[in-house]
PDB file of C-alpha atoms and ligand atoms in Angstrom:
ATOM      1  CA  UNK A   1      82.625 108.085 130.097  1.00 59.00           C
ATOM      2  CA  UNK A   2      83.030 104.732 128.366  1.00 67.00           C
ATOM      3  CA  UNK A   3      83.474 101.528 130.326  1.00 87.00           C
ATOM      4  CA  UNK A   4      87.096 100.618 130.956  1.00 95.00           C
ATOM      5  CA  UNK A   5      88.844  99.603 127.738  1.00 97.00           C
ATOM      6  CA  UNK A   6      92.442  98.531 127.223  1.00 98.00           C
ATOM      7  CA  UNK A   7      93.609  97.773 123.672  1.00 98.00           C
ATOM      8  CA  UNK A   8      96.391  95.209 124.035  1.00 98.00           C
ATOM      9  CA  UNK A   9      97.304  94.665 120.402  1.00 98.00           C
ATOM     10  CA  UNK A  10      98.647  97.349 118.084  1.00 98.00           C
ATOM     11  CA  UNK A  11     101.578  97.961 115.757  1.00 98.00           C
ATOM     12  CA  UNK A  12     103.674 101.119 115.434  1.00 98.00           C
ATOM     13  CA  UNK A  13     106.190 102.356 112.867  1.00 97.00           C
ATOM     14  CA  UNK A  14     108.771 100.148 114.649  1.00 97.00           C
ATOM     15  CA  UNK A  15     107.182  97.187 112.853  1.00 97.00           C
ATOM     16  CA  UNK A  16     104.510  97.231 110.148  1.00 96.00           C
ATOM     17  CA  UNK A  17     102.218  99.968 111.493  1.00 97.00           C
ATOM     18  CA  UNK A  18     102.034 103.462 109.988  1.00 96.00           C
ATOM     19  CA  UNK A  19     101.514 105.486 113.200  1.00 98.00           C
ATOM     20  CA  UNK A  20     104.323 106.401 115.595  1.00 98.00           C
ATOM     21  CA  UNK A  21     104.068 105.351 119.268  1.00 98.00           C
ATOM     22  CA  UNK A  22     103.205 108.942 120.201  1.00 98.00           C
ATOM     23  CA  UNK A  23     100.457 109.132 117.590  1.00 98.00           C
ATOM     24  CA  UNK A  24      98.988 105.856 118.849  1.00 98.00           C
ATOM     25  CA  UNK A  25      98.969 107.151 122.433  1.00 98.00           C
ATOM     26  CA  UNK A  26      97.286 110.393 121.298  1.00 98.00           C
ATOM     27  CA  UNK A  27      94.676 108.341 119.493  1.00 98.00           C
ATOM     28  CA  UNK A  28      94.117 106.096 122.507  1.00 98.00           C
ATOM     29  CA  UNK A  29      93.513 109.124 124.729  1.00 97.00           C
ATOM     30  CA  UNK A  30      91.142 110.691 122.202  1.00 97.00           C
ATOM     31  CA  UNK A  31      89.166 107.474 122.039  1.00 96.00           C
ATOM     32  CA  UNK A  32      88.916 107.309 125.824  1.00 96.00           C
ATOM     33  CA  UNK A  33      90.965 104.129 126.256  1.00 97.00           C
ATOM     34  CA  UNK A  34      92.449 103.718 129.721  1.00 97.00           C
ATOM     35  CA  UNK A  35      94.984 100.981 128.981  1.00 98.00           C
ATOM     36  CA  UNK A  36      97.252 100.194 126.062  1.00 98.00           C
ATOM     37  CA  UNK A  37      99.984  97.855 124.916  1.00 98.00           C
ATOM     38  CA  UNK A  38     102.272  98.147 121.868  1.00 98.00           C
ATOM     39  CA  UNK A  39     102.733  94.727 120.339  1.00 98.00           C
ATOM     40  CA  UNK A  40     105.119  95.284 117.465  1.00 98.00           C
ATOM     41  CA  UNK A  41     106.361  92.192 115.638  1.00 98.00           C
ATOM     42  CA  UNK A  42     109.518  90.925 117.366  1.00 98.00           C
ATOM     43  CA  UNK A  43     110.636  94.311 118.780  1.00 98.00           C
ATOM     44  CA  UNK A  44     110.036  96.384 121.910  1.00 98.00           C
ATOM     45  CA  UNK A  45     111.726  99.508 120.513  1.00 98.00           C
ATOM     46  CA  UNK A  46     108.448 101.501 120.642  1.00 98.00           C
ATOM     47  CA  UNK A  47     108.643 101.625 124.439  1.00 98.00           C
ATOM     48  CA  UNK A  48     111.535 104.081 124.549  1.00 96.00           C
ATOM     49  CA  UNK A  49     109.125 106.710 123.189  1.00 95.00           C
ATOM     50  CA  UNK A  50     105.875 105.228 124.394  1.00 97.00           C
ATOM     51  CA  UNK A  51     106.780 104.785 128.070  1.00 95.00           C
ATOM     52  CA  UNK A  52     107.390 108.432 129.031  1.00 95.00           C
ATOM     53  CA  UNK A  53     104.672 109.703 126.690  1.00 96.00           C
ATOM     54  CA  UNK A  54     101.947 107.440 128.079  1.00 97.00           C
ATOM     55  CA  UNK A  55     102.946 108.350 131.597  1.00 95.00           C
ATOM     56  CA  UNK A  56     102.664 112.064 130.816  1.00 95.00           C
ATOM     57  CA  UNK A  57      99.200 111.438 129.370  1.00 96.00           C
ATOM     58  CA  UNK A  58      98.002 109.331 132.294  1.00 94.00           C
ATOM     59  CA  UNK A  59      97.501 106.239 130.123  1.00 97.00           C
ATOM     60  CA  UNK A  60      98.310 102.831 131.670  1.00 97.00           C
ATOM     61  CA  UNK A  61     100.831 101.076 129.464  1.00 98.00           C
ATOM     62  CA  UNK A  62     102.085  97.518 129.923  1.00 98.00           C
ATOM     63  CA  UNK A  63     104.983  95.908 128.086  1.00 98.00           C
ATOM     64  CA  UNK A  64     104.218  93.774 125.063  1.00 98.00           C
ATOM     65  CA  UNK A  65     105.495  92.246 121.847  1.00 98.00           C
ATOM     66  CA  UNK A  66     104.079  89.881 119.201  1.00 98.00           C
ATOM     67  CA  UNK A  67     106.591  87.086 118.615  1.00 98.00           C
ATOM     68  CA  UNK A  68     106.667  85.108 115.362  1.00 98.00           C
ATOM     69  CA  UNK A  69     106.968  81.347 115.864  1.00 98.00           C
ATOM     70  CA  UNK A  70     106.471  78.182 113.839  1.00 97.00           C
ATOM     71  CA  UNK A  71     104.843  74.889 114.813  1.00 97.00           C
ATOM     72  CA  UNK A  72     105.111  71.943 112.403  1.00 96.00           C
ATOM     73  CA  UNK A  73     105.659  74.335 109.511  1.00 93.00           C
ATOM     74  CA  UNK A  74     102.735  76.623 110.385  1.00 94.00           C
ATOM     75  CA  UNK A  75     103.177  80.235 111.399  1.00 95.00           C
ATOM     76  CA  UNK A  76     101.985  81.102 114.928  1.00 98.00           C
ATOM     77  CA  UNK A  77     101.853  84.541 116.574  1.00 98.00           C
ATOM     78  CA  UNK A  78     102.436  84.678 120.315  1.00 99.00           C
ATOM     79  CA  UNK A  79     101.705  87.797 122.347  1.00 99.00           C
ATOM     80  CA  UNK A  80     104.038  88.348 125.293  1.00 99.00           C
ATOM     81  CA  UNK A  81     102.962  90.761 128.017  1.00 98.00           C
ATOM     82  CA  UNK A  82     103.976  92.204 131.382  1.00 98.00           C
ATOM     83  CA  UNK A  83     107.689  91.302 131.238  1.00 98.00           C
ATOM     84  CA  UNK A  84     110.208  93.840 132.554  1.00 98.00           C
ATOM     85  CA  UNK A  85     111.234  96.086 129.642  1.00 98.00           C
ATOM     86  CA  UNK A  86     114.871  95.760 130.782  1.00 97.00           C
ATOM     87  CA  UNK A  87     114.752  91.959 130.531  1.00 98.00           C
ATOM     88  CA  UNK A  88     118.037  90.847 128.895  1.00 98.00           C
ATOM     89  CA  UNK A  89     116.290  87.662 127.719  1.00 98.00           C
ATOM     90  CA  UNK A  90     113.601  89.579 125.818  1.00 98.00           C
ATOM     91  CA  UNK A  91     116.086  92.138 124.454  1.00 98.00           C
ATOM     92  CA  UNK A  92     118.385  89.368 123.222  1.00 98.00           C
ATOM     93  CA  UNK A  93     115.497  87.411 121.689  1.00 98.00           C
ATOM     94  CA  UNK A  94     114.355  90.527 119.798  1.00 98.00           C
ATOM     95  CA  UNK A  95     117.929  90.872 118.452  1.00 97.00           C
ATOM     96  CA  UNK A  96     117.898  87.260 117.314  1.00 97.00           C
ATOM     97  CA  UNK A  97     114.605  87.924 115.505  1.00 98.00           C
ATOM     98  CA  UNK A  98     116.153  90.984 113.849  1.00 97.00           C
ATOM     99  CA  UNK A  99     118.994  88.830 112.514  1.00 96.00           C
ATOM    100  CA  UNK A 100     116.516  86.177 111.403  1.00 97.00           C
ATOM    101  CA  UNK A 101     114.476  88.798 109.552  1.00 97.00           C
ATOM    102  CA  UNK A 102     117.539  90.292 107.801  1.00 96.00           C
ATOM    103  CA  UNK A 103     118.568  86.912 106.416  1.00 97.00           C
ATOM    104  CA  UNK A 104     115.000  85.901 105.547  1.00 97.00           C
ATOM    105  CA  UNK A 105     114.122  89.248 103.943  1.00 98.00           C
ATOM    106  CA  UNK A 106     117.264  89.189 101.782  1.00 97.00           C
ATOM    107  CA  UNK A 107     116.387  85.645 100.662  1.00 98.00           C
ATOM    108  CA  UNK A 108     112.901  86.832  99.634  1.00 98.00           C
ATOM    109  CA  UNK A 109     114.425  89.790  97.742  1.00 98.00           C
ATOM    110  CA  UNK A 110     116.835  87.406  95.973  1.00 98.00           C
ATOM    111  CA  UNK A 111     113.870  85.325  94.845  1.00 98.00           C
ATOM    112  CA  UNK A 112     111.971  88.407  93.686  1.00 98.00           C
ATOM    113  CA  UNK A 113     115.060  89.467  91.754  1.00 98.00           C
ATOM    114  CA  UNK A 114     115.182  86.073  90.055  1.00 98.00           C
ATOM    115  CA  UNK A 115     111.557  86.717  89.058  1.00 98.00           C
ATOM    116  CA  UNK A 116     112.541  90.050  87.445  1.00 98.00           C
ATOM    117  CA  UNK A 117     111.342  92.156  90.360  1.00 98.00           C
ATOM    118  CA  UNK A 118     114.594  93.572  91.763  1.00 98.00           C
ATOM    119  CA  UNK A 119     114.445  95.406  95.111  1.00 97.00           C
ATOM    120  CA  UNK A 120     117.170  96.308  97.601  1.00 96.00           C
ATOM    121  CA  UNK A 121     116.780  96.151 101.392  1.00 94.00           C
ATOM    122  CA  UNK A 122     117.168  99.946 101.506  1.00 93.00           C
ATOM    123  CA  UNK A 123     114.389 100.427  98.942  1.00 95.00           C
ATOM    124  CA  UNK A 124     112.096  98.296 101.058  1.00 96.00           C
ATOM    125  CA  UNK A 125     112.962  99.893 104.403  1.00 95.00           C
ATOM    126  CA  UNK A 126     115.302 102.864 104.906  1.00 91.00           C
ATOM    127  CA  UNK A 127     116.086 101.548 108.410  1.00 91.00           C
ATOM    128  CA  UNK A 128     116.442  97.893 107.382  1.00 90.00           C
ATOM    129  CA  UNK A 129     119.785  97.454 109.130  1.00 91.00           C
ATOM    130  CA  UNK A 130     118.770  99.332 112.275  1.00 89.00           C
ATOM    131  CA  UNK A 131     118.178  96.753 114.974  1.00 88.00           C
ATOM    132  CA  UNK A 132     115.337  98.861 116.419  1.00 89.00           C
ATOM    133  CA  UNK A 133     113.132  98.351 113.378  1.00 90.00           C
ATOM    134  CA  UNK A 134     111.349  95.136 112.474  1.00 96.00           C
ATOM    135  CA  UNK A 135     111.121  94.855 108.711  1.00 96.00           C
ATOM    136  CA  UNK A 136     108.691  92.320 107.336  1.00 96.00           C
ATOM    137  CA  UNK A 137     106.759  91.124 104.329  1.00 97.00           C
ATOM    138  CA  UNK A 138     104.224  93.992 104.521  1.00 96.00           C
ATOM    139  CA  UNK A 139     107.126  96.394 103.790  1.00 97.00           C
ATOM    140  CA  UNK A 140     108.218  94.202 100.878  1.00 98.00           C
ATOM    141  CA  UNK A 141     104.648  94.138  99.534  1.00 97.00           C
ATOM    142  CA  UNK A 142     104.441  97.934  99.749  1.00 96.00           C
ATOM    143  CA  UNK A 143     107.754  98.329  97.893  1.00 97.00           C
ATOM    144  CA  UNK A 144     106.500  95.934  95.189  1.00 98.00           C
ATOM    145  CA  UNK A 145     103.409  98.101  94.859  1.00 97.00           C
ATOM    146  CA  UNK A 146     105.515 101.288  94.554  1.00 96.00           C
ATOM    147  CA  UNK A 147     107.568  99.671  91.783  1.00 97.00           C
ATOM    148  CA  UNK A 148     104.355  98.569  90.045  1.00 98.00           C
ATOM    149  CA  UNK A 149     105.342  94.902  90.255  1.00 98.00           C
ATOM    150  CA  UNK A 150     101.832  94.316  91.640  1.00 98.00           C
ATOM    151  CA  UNK A 151      98.666  96.389  91.758  1.00 98.00           C
ATOM    152  CA  UNK A 152      97.674  95.568  95.370  1.00 95.00           C
ATOM    153  CA  UNK A 153      99.362  94.397  98.576  1.00 94.00           C
ATOM    154  CA  UNK A 154      97.046  91.396  98.568  1.00 95.00           C
ATOM    155  CA  UNK A 155      98.347  90.437  95.125  1.00 98.00           C
ATOM    156  CA  UNK A 156     101.944  90.582  96.363  1.00 98.00           C
ATOM    157  CA  UNK A 157     101.084  88.025  99.070  1.00 98.00           C
ATOM    158  CA  UNK A 158      98.778  85.936  96.925  1.00 98.00           C
ATOM    159  CA  UNK A 159     101.091  85.647  93.912  1.00 98.00           C
ATOM    160  CA  UNK A 160     104.595  85.902  95.375  1.00 98.00           C
ATOM    161  CA  UNK A 161     105.412  86.295  99.070  1.00 98.00           C
ATOM    162  CA  UNK A 162     102.556  84.552 100.908  1.00 97.00           C
ATOM    163  CA  UNK A 163     103.445  81.305 102.711  1.00 92.00           C
ATOM    164  CA  UNK A 164     104.367  78.630 100.177  1.00 93.00           C
ATOM    165  CA  UNK A 165     104.333  81.007  97.174  1.00 97.00           C
ATOM    166  CA  UNK A 166     107.162  81.222  94.608  1.00 97.00           C
ATOM    167  CA  UNK A 167     109.174  84.000  96.298  1.00 98.00           C
ATOM    168  CA  UNK A 168     108.461  83.019  99.919  1.00 97.00           C
ATOM    169  CA  UNK A 169     111.290  82.048 102.248  1.00 95.00           C
ATOM    170  CA  UNK A 170     110.656  81.032 105.841  1.00 93.00           C
ATOM    171  CA  UNK A 171     114.336  81.322 106.783  1.00 94.00           C
ATOM    172  CA  UNK A 172     115.253  79.959 110.197  1.00 96.00           C
ATOM    173  CA  UNK A 173     112.495  80.056 112.760  1.00 97.00           C
ATOM    174  CA  UNK A 174     111.781  79.720 116.474  1.00 98.00           C
ATOM    175  CA  UNK A 175     109.425  77.077 117.839  1.00 98.00           C
ATOM    176  CA  UNK A 176     106.358  77.836 119.943  1.00 98.00           C
ATOM    177  CA  UNK A 177     107.848  75.804 122.806  1.00 98.00           C
ATOM    178  CA  UNK A 178     111.117  77.728 122.932  1.00 98.00           C
ATOM    179  CA  UNK A 179     109.249  81.060 122.641  1.00 99.00           C
ATOM    180  CA  UNK A 180     106.962  80.138 125.561  1.00 99.00           C
ATOM    181  CA  UNK A 181     109.960  79.052 127.617  1.00 98.00           C
ATOM    182  CA  UNK A 182     111.752  82.331 126.879  1.00 98.00           C
ATOM    183  CA  UNK A 183     108.698  84.427 127.801  1.00 98.00           C
ATOM    184  CA  UNK A 184     108.275  82.573 131.089  1.00 98.00           C
ATOM    185  CA  UNK A 185     111.959  82.796 132.003  1.00 98.00           C
ATOM    186  CA  UNK A 186     111.656  86.550 131.352  1.00 98.00           C
ATOM    187  CA  UNK A 187     108.691  86.693 133.806  1.00 98.00           C
ATOM    188  CA  UNK A 188     106.225  87.502 131.047  1.00 98.00           C
ATOM    189  CA  UNK A 189     102.751  86.219 130.223  1.00 98.00           C
ATOM    190  CA  UNK A 190     102.204  84.306 126.961  1.00 99.00           C
ATOM    191  CA  UNK A 191      98.946  84.677 125.063  1.00 99.00           C
ATOM    192  CA  UNK A 192      97.729  82.911 121.887  1.00 98.00           C
ATOM    193  CA  UNK A 193      97.211  85.730 119.359  1.00 98.00           C
ATOM    194  CA  UNK A 194      94.084  85.899 117.174  1.00 98.00           C
ATOM    195  CA  UNK A 195      92.906  82.236 117.404  1.00 98.00           C
ATOM    196  CA  UNK A 196      90.077  83.399 115.124  1.00 97.00           C
ATOM    197  CA  UNK A 197      92.556  83.303 112.228  1.00 97.00           C
ATOM    198  CA  UNK A 198      93.769  79.722 112.837  1.00 97.00           C
ATOM    199  CA  UNK A 199      92.041  77.391 110.397  1.00 95.00           C
ATOM    200  CA  UNK A 200      94.357  74.428 111.017  1.00 97.00           C
ATOM    201  CA  UNK A 201      92.547  72.285 113.619  1.00 97.00           C
ATOM    202  CA  UNK A 202      95.599  70.102 114.384  1.00 98.00           C
ATOM    203  CA  UNK A 203      97.633  73.226 115.071  1.00 98.00           C
ATOM    204  CA  UNK A 204      94.929  74.621 117.319  1.00 98.00           C
ATOM    205  CA  UNK A 205      94.682  71.349 119.239  1.00 98.00           C
ATOM    206  CA  UNK A 206      98.450  71.365 119.829  1.00 98.00           C
ATOM    207  CA  UNK A 207      98.488  75.013 120.940  1.00 98.00           C
ATOM    208  CA  UNK A 208      95.703  74.412 123.448  1.00 98.00           C
ATOM    209  CA  UNK A 209      97.824  71.761 125.216  1.00 97.00           C
ATOM    210  CA  UNK A 210     100.779  74.131 125.626  1.00 98.00           C
ATOM    211  CA  UNK A 211     101.534  76.249 128.710  1.00 98.00           C
ATOM    212  CA  UNK A 212      99.991  79.538 127.623  1.00 98.00           C
ATOM    213  CA  UNK A 213      98.692  82.028 130.205  1.00 98.00           C
ATOM    214  CA  UNK A 214      95.994  83.486 128.028  1.00 98.00           C
ATOM    215  CA  UNK A 215      94.138  83.692 124.742  1.00 98.00           C
ATOM    216  CA  UNK A 216      93.172  86.740 122.692  1.00 98.00           C
ATOM    217  CA  UNK A 217      89.436  86.078 122.854  1.00 98.00           C
ATOM    218  CA  UNK A 218      88.362  89.520 121.656  1.00 98.00           C
ATOM    219  CA  UNK A 219      90.045  90.366 118.390  1.00 98.00           C
ATOM    220  CA  UNK A 220      89.751  92.992 115.662  1.00 98.00           C
ATOM    221  CA  UNK A 221      86.185  93.357 114.367  1.00 97.00           C
ATOM    222  CA  UNK A 222      84.948  89.805 114.766  1.00 95.00           C
ATOM    223  CA  UNK A 223      81.282  89.597 115.716  1.00 91.00           C
ATOM    224  CA  UNK A 224      80.411  88.752 119.302  1.00 87.00           C
ATOM    225  CA  UNK A 225      79.159  85.335 118.210  1.00 90.00           C
ATOM    226  CA  UNK A 226      82.582  84.552 116.753  1.00 92.00           C
ATOM    227  CA  UNK A 227      84.401  85.702 119.904  1.00 96.00           C
ATOM    228  CA  UNK A 228      82.397  83.497 122.253  1.00 97.00           C
ATOM    229  CA  UNK A 229      84.137  80.272 121.366  1.00 96.00           C
ATOM    230  CA  UNK A 230      87.558  81.661 122.240  1.00 98.00           C
ATOM    231  CA  UNK A 231      86.372  83.401 125.370  1.00 98.00           C
ATOM    232  CA  UNK A 232      84.878  80.099 126.615  1.00 98.00           C
ATOM    233  CA  UNK A 233      88.051  78.152 125.830  1.00 98.00           C
ATOM    234  CA  UNK A 234      90.051  80.692 127.827  1.00 98.00           C
ATOM    235  CA  UNK A 235      87.651  80.772 130.741  1.00 98.00           C
ATOM    236  CA  UNK A 236      87.504  76.964 130.848  1.00 97.00           C
ATOM    237  CA  UNK A 237      91.283  76.820 131.260  1.00 97.00           C
ATOM    238  CA  UNK A 238      91.427  79.654 133.775  1.00 97.00           C
ATOM    239  CA  UNK A 239      93.488  81.689 131.310  1.00 98.00           C
ATOM    240  CA  UNK A 240      93.549  85.436 130.867  1.00 98.00           C
ATOM    241  CA  UNK A 241      91.097  86.391 128.122  1.00 98.00           C
ATOM    242  CA  UNK A 242      92.614  89.423 126.434  1.00 98.00           C
ATOM    243  CA  UNK A 243      91.417  91.668 123.633  1.00 98.00           C
ATOM    244  CA  UNK A 244      92.942  93.988 121.071  1.00 98.00           C
ATOM    245  CA  UNK A 245      92.396  95.606 117.702  1.00 98.00           C
ATOM    246  CA  UNK A 246      95.605  94.615 115.831  1.00 98.00           C
ATOM    247  CA  UNK A 247      95.696  98.259 114.747  1.00 98.00           C
ATOM    248  CA  UNK A 248      98.258  98.863 111.963  1.00 98.00           C
ATOM    249  CA  UNK A 249      97.203 102.419 110.946  1.00 97.00           C
ATOM    250  CA  UNK A 250      96.649 103.332 107.297  1.00 93.00           C
ATOM    251  CA  UNK A 251      97.967 100.005 105.987  1.00 89.00           C
ATOM    252  CA  UNK A 252      94.886  98.244 107.483  1.00 92.00           C
ATOM    253  CA  UNK A 253      92.252 101.002 107.659  1.00 93.00           C
ATOM    254  CA  UNK A 254      89.476  98.554 108.523  1.00 95.00           C
ATOM    255  CA  UNK A 255      90.851  98.027 112.049  1.00 97.00           C
ATOM    256  CA  UNK A 256      90.624 101.188 114.169  1.00 97.00           C
ATOM    257  CA  UNK A 257      92.415 101.406 117.496  1.00 98.00           C
ATOM    258  CA  UNK A 258      90.140 100.206 120.308  1.00 97.00           C
ATOM    259  CA  UNK A 259      87.781  98.141 118.116  1.00 97.00           C
ATOM    260  CA  UNK A 260      88.430  95.211 120.502  1.00 97.00           C
ATOM    261  CA  UNK A 261      89.625  95.535 124.054  1.00 97.00           C
ATOM    262  CA  UNK A 262      90.541  93.857 127.340  1.00 98.00           C
ATOM    263  CA  UNK A 263      88.247  94.127 130.347  1.00 96.00           C
ATOM    264  CA  UNK A 264      89.285  96.026 133.457  1.00 97.00           C
ATOM    265  CA  UNK A 265      89.811  93.068 135.794  1.00 97.00           C
ATOM    266  CA  UNK A 266      92.055  91.218 133.329  1.00 98.00           C
ATOM    267  CA  UNK A 267      94.040  94.348 132.542  1.00 98.00           C
ATOM    268  CA  UNK A 268      94.533  95.118 136.250  1.00 98.00           C
ATOM    269  CA  UNK A 269      95.957  91.630 136.799  1.00 98.00           C
ATOM    270  CA  UNK A 270      98.351  92.079 133.890  1.00 98.00           C
ATOM    271  CA  UNK A 271      99.354  95.565 135.074  1.00 98.00           C
ATOM    272  CA  UNK A 272     100.013  94.247 138.596  1.00 98.00           C
ATOM    273  CA  UNK A 273     102.177  91.459 137.147  1.00 98.00           C
ATOM    274  CA  UNK A 274     104.097  94.018 135.057  1.00 98.00           C
ATOM    275  CA  UNK A 275     104.695  96.318 138.028  1.00 97.00           C
ATOM    276  CA  UNK A 276     105.636  93.517 140.390  1.00 96.00           C
ATOM    277  CA  UNK A 277     108.285  92.030 138.076  1.00 93.00           C
ATOM    278  CA  UNK A 278     109.592  95.358 136.808  1.00 92.00           C
ATOM    279  CA  UNK A 279     110.674  96.416 140.295  1.00 77.00           C
ATOM    280  CA  UNK A 280     113.341  93.712 140.666  1.00 62.00           C
TER     281      UNK A 280
HETATM  282  P1  LIG B 301     106.448  88.593 108.378  1.00 58.75           P
HETATM  283  O1  LIG B 301     106.392  88.669 109.883  1.00 58.75           O
HETATM  284  O2  LIG B 301     107.493  89.487 107.826  1.00 58.75           O
HETATM  285  O3  LIG B 301     106.560  87.181 107.874  1.00 58.75           O
HETATM  286  O4  LIG B 301     105.065  89.190 107.818  1.00 58.75           O
HETATM  287  C1  LIG B 301     103.874  88.694 108.341  1.00 58.75           C
HETATM  288  C2  LIG B 301     102.825  89.786 108.304  1.00 58.75           C
HETATM  289  O5  LIG B 301     102.390  89.955 106.972  1.00 58.75           O
HETATM  290  C3  LIG B 301     101.578  89.419 109.092  1.00 58.75           C
HETATM  291  O6  LIG B 301     101.664  89.842 110.425  1.00 58.75           O
HETATM  292  C4  LIG B 301     100.497  90.154 108.364  1.00 58.75           C
HETATM  293  O7  LIG B 301     100.377  91.478 108.886  1.00 58.75           O
HETATM  294  C5  LIG B 301     101.013  90.256 106.929  1.00 58.75           C
HETATM  295  N1  LIG B 301     100.377  89.283 106.031  1.00 58.75           N
HETATM  296  C6  LIG B 301     100.528  87.946 106.004  1.00 58.75           C
HETATM  297  N2  LIG B 301      99.793  87.374 105.027  1.00 58.75           N
HETATM  298  C7  LIG B 301      99.152  88.405 104.396  1.00 58.75           C
HETATM  299  C8  LIG B 301      98.236  88.493 103.294  1.00 58.75           C
HETATM  300  N3  LIG B 301      97.829  87.402 102.635  1.00 58.75           N
HETATM  301  N4  LIG B 301      97.785  89.718 102.970  1.00 58.75           N
HETATM  302  C9  LIG B 301      98.195  90.820 103.628  1.00 58.75           C
HETATM  303  N5  LIG B 301      99.022  90.798 104.671  1.00 58.75           N
HETATM  304  C10 LIG B 301      99.516  89.615 105.051  1.00 58.75           C
HETATM  305 FE1  LIG B 302     101.470  92.953 111.197  1.00 58.75          FE
HETATM  306 FE1  LIG B 303      99.500  88.618 114.353  1.00 58.75          FE
HETATM  307 ZN1  LIG B 304      99.470  91.894 115.294  1.00 58.75          ZN
END
């Protein structure tokens, strides 16, 4: 049997992943993972299916979500873990993100239309108006590909919908500070997602002074030498050092489930926190 592995970062069909929660749990069991967390973008809808299914399979599941935030104009992803799934604060915040996404997505589609690339919300996502689903730019990129407006998803981001490009719209946003405050009021743990991808040193410096509880030191398929820096930063602060694959299924085939993981001791602490706060 493998050493203990818990993948604490993956995306289901409730956001921009291509596998359903049940399929992800099946995959996790096949790969011999003992712990898992679904971190869809700005929604916890996967847990309605995932909770009972993981329990039946004997897989330890903790609550999670990947919140989108902005600091001084830069996009920041914040992983929230171990909050009670019934938390009205988290549920309401996810609803606010859904509203934000609807307005923002429509603004992007309006811009695409003005650039002779018309698309409707329904063409992009059949469940666009369903508050359970988190529709995002990857869905828009895929729809652009289907309509032959671009030849690759990368091109859609690079030429049109990437940050600062001609059809990009940030819409209204939530700050890192208010997101951290919300997570803590909801009795959750806040973790800096994939610091490996942050190339803005001023942003990184600011984030490292904020009241996070952890950092995603082990991420995707980065080499051990590239993980070390983040692991050390986390250890130095006494933070949780988490790990996860950022699995998205077929849309990002280079990142298999379980390619990065969280160690047993860290996962047990997060599981204990989840259980303790979920009982009240
Ligand atoms: P959204 O949350 O709707 O603004 O979409 C952000 C998501 O788009 C990120 O989580 C990435 O998965 C994806 N993304 C952002 N930039 C790119 C890019 N240049 N190429 C491919 N995917 C991207
Ligand atoms: Fe994503
Ligand atoms: Fe992310
Ligand atoms: Zn992610």
